[in-house]
CSV table of C-alpha atoms in Angstrom, one decimal:
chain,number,residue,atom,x,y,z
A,1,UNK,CA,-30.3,-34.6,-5.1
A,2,UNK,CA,-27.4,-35.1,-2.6
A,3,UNK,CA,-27.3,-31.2,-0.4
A,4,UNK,CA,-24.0,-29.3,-0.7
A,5,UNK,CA,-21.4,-29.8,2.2
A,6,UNK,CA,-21.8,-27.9,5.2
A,7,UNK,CA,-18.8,-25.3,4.8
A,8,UNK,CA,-18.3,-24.6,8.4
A,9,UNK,CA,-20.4,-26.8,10.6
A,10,UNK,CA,-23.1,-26.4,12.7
A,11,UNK,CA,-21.4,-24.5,15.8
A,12,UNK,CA,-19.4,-21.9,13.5
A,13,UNK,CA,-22.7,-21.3,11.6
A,14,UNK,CA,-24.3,-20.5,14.7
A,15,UNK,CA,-21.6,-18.2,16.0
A,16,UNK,CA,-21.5,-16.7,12.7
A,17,UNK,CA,-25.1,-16.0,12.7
A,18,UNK,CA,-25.1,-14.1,15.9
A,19,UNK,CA,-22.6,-12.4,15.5
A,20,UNK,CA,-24.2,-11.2,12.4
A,21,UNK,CA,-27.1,-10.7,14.7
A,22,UNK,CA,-25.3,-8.4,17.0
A,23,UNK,CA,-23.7,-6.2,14.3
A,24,UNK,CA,-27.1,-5.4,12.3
A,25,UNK,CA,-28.2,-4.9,15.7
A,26,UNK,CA,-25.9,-2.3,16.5
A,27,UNK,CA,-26.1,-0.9,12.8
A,28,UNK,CA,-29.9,-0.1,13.6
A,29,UNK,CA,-29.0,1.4,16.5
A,30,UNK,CA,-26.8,3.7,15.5
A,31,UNK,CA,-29.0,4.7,13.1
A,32,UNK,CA,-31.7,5.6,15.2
A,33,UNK,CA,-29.5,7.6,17.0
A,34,UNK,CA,-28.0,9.1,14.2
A,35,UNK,CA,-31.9,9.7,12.5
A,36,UNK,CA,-30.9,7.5,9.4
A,37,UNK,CA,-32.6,4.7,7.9
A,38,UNK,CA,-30.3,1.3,8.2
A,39,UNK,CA,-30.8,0.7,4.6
A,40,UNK,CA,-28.2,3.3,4.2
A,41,UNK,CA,-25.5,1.4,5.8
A,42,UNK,CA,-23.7,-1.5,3.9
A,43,UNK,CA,-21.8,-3.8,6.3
A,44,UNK,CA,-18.9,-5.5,4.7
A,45,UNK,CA,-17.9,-8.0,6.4
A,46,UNK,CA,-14.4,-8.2,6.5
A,47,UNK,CA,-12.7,-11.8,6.2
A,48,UNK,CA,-8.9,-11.6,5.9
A,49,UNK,CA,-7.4,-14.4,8.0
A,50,UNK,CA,-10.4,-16.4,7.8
A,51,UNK,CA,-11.2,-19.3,5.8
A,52,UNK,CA,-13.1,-19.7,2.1
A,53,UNK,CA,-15.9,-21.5,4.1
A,54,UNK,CA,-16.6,-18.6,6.3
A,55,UNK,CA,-17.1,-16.4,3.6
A,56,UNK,CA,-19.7,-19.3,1.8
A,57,UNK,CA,-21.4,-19.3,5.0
A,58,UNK,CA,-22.0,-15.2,5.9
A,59,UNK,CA,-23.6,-15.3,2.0
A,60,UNK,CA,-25.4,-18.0,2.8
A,61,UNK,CA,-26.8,-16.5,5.9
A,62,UNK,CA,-27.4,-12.6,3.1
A,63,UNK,CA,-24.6,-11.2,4.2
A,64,UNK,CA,-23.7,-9.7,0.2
A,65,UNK,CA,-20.3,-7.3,1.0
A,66,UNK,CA,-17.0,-9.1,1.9
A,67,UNK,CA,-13.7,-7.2,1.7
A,68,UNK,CA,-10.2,-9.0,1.9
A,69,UNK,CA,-6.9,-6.5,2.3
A,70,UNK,CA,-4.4,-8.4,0.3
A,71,UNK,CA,-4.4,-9.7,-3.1
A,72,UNK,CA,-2.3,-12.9,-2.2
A,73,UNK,CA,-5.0,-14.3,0.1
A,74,UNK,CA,-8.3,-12.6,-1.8
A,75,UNK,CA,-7.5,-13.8,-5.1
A,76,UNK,CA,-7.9,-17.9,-4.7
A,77,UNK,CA,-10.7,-16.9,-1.5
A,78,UNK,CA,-12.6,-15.5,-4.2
A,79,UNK,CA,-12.2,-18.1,-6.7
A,80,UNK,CA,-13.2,-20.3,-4.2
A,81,UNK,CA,-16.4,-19.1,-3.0
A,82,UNK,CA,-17.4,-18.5,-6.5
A,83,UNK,CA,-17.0,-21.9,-7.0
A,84,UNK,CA,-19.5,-22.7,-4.0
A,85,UNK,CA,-21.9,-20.8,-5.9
A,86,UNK,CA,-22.1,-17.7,-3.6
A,87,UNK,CA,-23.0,-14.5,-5.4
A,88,UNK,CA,-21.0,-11.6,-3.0
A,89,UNK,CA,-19.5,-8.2,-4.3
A,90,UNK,CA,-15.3,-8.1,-3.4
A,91,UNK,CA,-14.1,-5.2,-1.8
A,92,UNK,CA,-10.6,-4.7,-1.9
A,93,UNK,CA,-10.0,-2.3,1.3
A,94,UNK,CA,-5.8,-2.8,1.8
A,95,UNK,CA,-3.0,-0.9,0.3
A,96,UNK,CA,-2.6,-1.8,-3.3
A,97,UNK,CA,0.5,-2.0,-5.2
A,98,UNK,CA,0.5,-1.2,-8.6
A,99,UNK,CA,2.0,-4.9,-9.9
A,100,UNK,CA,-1.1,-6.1,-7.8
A,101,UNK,CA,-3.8,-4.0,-10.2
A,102,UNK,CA,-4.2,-6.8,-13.1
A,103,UNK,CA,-5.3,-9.1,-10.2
A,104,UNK,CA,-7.4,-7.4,-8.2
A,105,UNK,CA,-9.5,-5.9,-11.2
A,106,UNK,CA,-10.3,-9.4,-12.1
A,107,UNK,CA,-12.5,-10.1,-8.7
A,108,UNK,CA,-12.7,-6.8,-7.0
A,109,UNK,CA,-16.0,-4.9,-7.4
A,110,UNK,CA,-14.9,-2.2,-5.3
A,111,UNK,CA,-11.3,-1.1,-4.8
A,112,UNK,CA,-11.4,1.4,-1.2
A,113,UNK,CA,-7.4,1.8,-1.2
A,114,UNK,CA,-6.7,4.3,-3.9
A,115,UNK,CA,-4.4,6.9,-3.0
A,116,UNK,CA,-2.2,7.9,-6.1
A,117,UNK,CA,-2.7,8.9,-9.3
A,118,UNK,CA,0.1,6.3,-10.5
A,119,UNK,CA,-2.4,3.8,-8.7
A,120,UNK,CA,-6.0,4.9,-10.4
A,121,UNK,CA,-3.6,5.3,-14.1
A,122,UNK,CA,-2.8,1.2,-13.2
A,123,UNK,CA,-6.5,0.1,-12.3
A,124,UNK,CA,-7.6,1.6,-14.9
A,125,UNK,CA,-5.7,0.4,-17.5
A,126,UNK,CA,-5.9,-3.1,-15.8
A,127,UNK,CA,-10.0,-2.7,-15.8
A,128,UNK,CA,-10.1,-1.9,-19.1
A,129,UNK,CA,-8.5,-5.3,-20.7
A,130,UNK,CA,-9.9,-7.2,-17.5
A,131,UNK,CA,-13.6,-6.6,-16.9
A,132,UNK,CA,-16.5,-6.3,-18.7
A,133,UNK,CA,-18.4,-3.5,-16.5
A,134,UNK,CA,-16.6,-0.6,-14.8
A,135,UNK,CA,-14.6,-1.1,-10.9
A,136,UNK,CA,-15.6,1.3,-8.4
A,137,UNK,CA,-13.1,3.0,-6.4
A,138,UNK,CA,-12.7,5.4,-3.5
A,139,UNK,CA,-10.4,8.0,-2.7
A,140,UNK,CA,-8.5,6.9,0.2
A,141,UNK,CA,-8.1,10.1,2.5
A,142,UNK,CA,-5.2,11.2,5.0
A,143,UNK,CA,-7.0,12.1,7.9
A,144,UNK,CA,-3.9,13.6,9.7
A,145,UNK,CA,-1.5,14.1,6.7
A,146,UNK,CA,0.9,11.9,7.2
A,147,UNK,CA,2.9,11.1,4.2
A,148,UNK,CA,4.6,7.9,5.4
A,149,UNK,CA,0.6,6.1,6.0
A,150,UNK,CA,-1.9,5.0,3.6
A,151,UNK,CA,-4.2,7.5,1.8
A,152,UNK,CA,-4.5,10.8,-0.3
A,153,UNK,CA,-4.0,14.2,1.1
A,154,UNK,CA,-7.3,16.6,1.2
A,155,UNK,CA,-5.1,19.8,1.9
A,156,UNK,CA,-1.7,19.5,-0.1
A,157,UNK,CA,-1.1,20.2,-3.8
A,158,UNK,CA,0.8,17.2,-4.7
A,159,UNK,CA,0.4,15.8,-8.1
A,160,UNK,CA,0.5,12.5,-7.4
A,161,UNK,CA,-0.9,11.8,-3.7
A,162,UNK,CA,-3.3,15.0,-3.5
A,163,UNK,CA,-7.2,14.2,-3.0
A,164,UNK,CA,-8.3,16.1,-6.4
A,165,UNK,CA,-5.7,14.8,-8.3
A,166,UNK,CA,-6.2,11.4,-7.7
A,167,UNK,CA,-10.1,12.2,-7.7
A,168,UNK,CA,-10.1,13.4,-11.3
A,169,UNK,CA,-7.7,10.2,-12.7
A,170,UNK,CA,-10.3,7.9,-11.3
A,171,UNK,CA,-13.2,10.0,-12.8
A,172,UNK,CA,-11.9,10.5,-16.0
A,173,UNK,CA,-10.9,6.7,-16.3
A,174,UNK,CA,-13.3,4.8,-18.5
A,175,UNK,CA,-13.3,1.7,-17.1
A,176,UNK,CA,-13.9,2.7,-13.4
A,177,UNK,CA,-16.0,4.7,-11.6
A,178,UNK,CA,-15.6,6.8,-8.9
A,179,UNK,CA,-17.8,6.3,-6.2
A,180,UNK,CA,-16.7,7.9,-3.0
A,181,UNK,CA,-14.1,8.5,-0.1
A,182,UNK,CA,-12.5,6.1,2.6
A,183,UNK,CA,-10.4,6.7,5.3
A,184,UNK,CA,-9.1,4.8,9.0
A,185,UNK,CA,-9.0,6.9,12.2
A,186,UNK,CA,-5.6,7.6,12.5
A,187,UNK,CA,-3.3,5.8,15.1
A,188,UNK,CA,-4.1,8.2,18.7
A,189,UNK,CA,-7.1,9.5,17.3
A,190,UNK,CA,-10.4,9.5,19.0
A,191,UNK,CA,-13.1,8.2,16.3
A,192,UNK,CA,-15.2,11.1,17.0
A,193,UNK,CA,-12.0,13.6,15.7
A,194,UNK,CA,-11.0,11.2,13.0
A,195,UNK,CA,-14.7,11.0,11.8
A,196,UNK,CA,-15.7,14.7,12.4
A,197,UNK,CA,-12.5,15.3,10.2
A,198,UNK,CA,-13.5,13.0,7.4
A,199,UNK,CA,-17.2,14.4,7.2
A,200,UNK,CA,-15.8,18.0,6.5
A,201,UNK,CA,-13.7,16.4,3.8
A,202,UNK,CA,-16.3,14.6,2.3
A,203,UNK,CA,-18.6,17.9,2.6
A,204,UNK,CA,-16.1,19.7,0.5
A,205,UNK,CA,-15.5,16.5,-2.3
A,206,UNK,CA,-18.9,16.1,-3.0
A,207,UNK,CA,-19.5,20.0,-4.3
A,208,UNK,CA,-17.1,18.6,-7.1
A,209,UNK,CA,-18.0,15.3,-7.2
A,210,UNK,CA,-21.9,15.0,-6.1
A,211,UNK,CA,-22.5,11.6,-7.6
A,212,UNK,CA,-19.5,10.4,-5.3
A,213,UNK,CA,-21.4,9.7,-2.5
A,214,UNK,CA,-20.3,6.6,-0.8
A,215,UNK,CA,-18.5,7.3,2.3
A,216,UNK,CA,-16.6,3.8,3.8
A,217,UNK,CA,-15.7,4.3,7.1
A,218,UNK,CA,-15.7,2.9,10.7
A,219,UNK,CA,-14.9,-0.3,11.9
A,220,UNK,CA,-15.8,-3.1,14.7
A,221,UNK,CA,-14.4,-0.7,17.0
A,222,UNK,CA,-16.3,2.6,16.1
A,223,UNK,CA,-19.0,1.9,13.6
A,224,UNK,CA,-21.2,3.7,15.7
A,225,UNK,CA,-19.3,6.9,15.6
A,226,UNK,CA,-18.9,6.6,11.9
A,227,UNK,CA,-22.4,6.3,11.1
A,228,UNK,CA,-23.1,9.5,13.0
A,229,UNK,CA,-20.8,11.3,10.7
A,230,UNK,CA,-22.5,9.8,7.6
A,231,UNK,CA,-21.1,6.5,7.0
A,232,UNK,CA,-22.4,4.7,4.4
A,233,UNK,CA,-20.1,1.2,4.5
A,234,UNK,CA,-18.9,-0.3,7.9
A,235,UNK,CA,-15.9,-2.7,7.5
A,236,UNK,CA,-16.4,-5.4,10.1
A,237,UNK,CA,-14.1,-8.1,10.9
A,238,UNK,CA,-13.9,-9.6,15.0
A,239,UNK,CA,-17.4,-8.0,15.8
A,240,UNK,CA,-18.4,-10.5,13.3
A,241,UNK,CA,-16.0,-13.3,12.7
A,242,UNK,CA,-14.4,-13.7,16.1
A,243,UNK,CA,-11.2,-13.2,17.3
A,244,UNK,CA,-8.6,-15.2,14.8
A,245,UNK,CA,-7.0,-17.3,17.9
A,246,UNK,CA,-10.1,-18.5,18.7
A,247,UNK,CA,-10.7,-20.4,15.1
A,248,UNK,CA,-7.5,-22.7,15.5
């Protein structure tokens, strides 16, 4: 039987697997530190910008998670590493329009981006006619309340962009499930304020929602922080990948 073509090559597997090295390395760390078991931590490795065959080679070397931020480049990536045979779970983790929902229901396990009720009403319309299991989805949270970013607001009645709201379309949604919160440290913010503020959040959502316990935060960046304040999904990209000008 004639073996499969290397994806990559020899060199970026090898950079590929230490860097994968270093990041469950600091993972563990963390959660020593932290008093946590590193099983509770999910690193998703994060490969927008970087080609099908890096993603063939990360599940090739366990890595189960990837996450893409837009629909126009995750679509065909994830056709593509399907048809390399890698089994992964999709996490969709960018802003989502509401044309893009059809789409991303088709290859997305896990949608981290919801932040309007309009949005949860259009993934779960599109999950029902285009799966055949339920999507998970987080809340998106507004960490400093700013209307003009990315995310649902913990502490302002709005019907359409407040945290409950949008908690209890997802929930009451057939064909999804929620699953948790996400958030970014805010542009200025110190990852120990940003993820101090997200914990409290989270502390409150779960006394509604205690089966929503997934809590996606921190990045190559601050992963460590994030963890101490009860991470349980890392989204790393450079830590892992590399720096994008250094591919070409």
């Amino acid at each position: 039987m004639t073996a499969a073509p290397d994806p990559v090559g020899a060199d970026r597997r090898a950079a590929l697997a230490a860097g994968l090295a270093a990041v469950r390395a600091r993972i563990a760390d963390a959660c020593a530190d932290a008093g946590r078991d590193p099983s509770e931590v999910t690193m998703i490795a994060v490969t927008k910008t970087y080609p099908a065959g890096d993603a063939v080679a990360l599940a090739g070397l366990g890595v189960t998670d990837l996450g893409e931020n837009r629909d126009q480049e995750a679509a065909p990536k994830a056709a593509e590493v399907a048809a390399a045979g890698a089994a992964v779970r999709w996490h969709f983790i960018g802003q989502l329009q509401r044309n893009k929902a059809r789409s991303v229901v088709r290859y997305a396990d896990v949608v981290h981006s919801v932040d309007s009720v309009r949005l949860a009403r259009a993934l779960g319309t599109a999950a029902e006619s285009g799966r055949d299991r339920p999507l998970q989805t987080l809340v998106q949270v507004s960490l400093d309340g700013d209307p003009a970013r990315g995310g649902a607001l913990p502490d302002v009645a709005d019907p359409d962009r407040g945290l409950r709201p949008v908690a209890e379309a997802l929930a009451g949604a057939s064909a999804l499930r929620l699953a948790g919160l996400m958030a970014v440290a805010p542009l200025g913010w110190e990852p120990e304020r940003a993820f101090a503020r997200l914990a409290e959040v989270a502390a409150a959502f779960r006394v509604g929602y205690p089966t929503a316990t997934v809590l996606s935060a921190g990045m190559s960046g601050d992963l460590e922080t994030a963890i101490g304040y009860g991470a349980t999904h890392v989204r790393v990209g450079s830590a892992l990948l590399g720096m994008r000008s250094t591919l070409r």
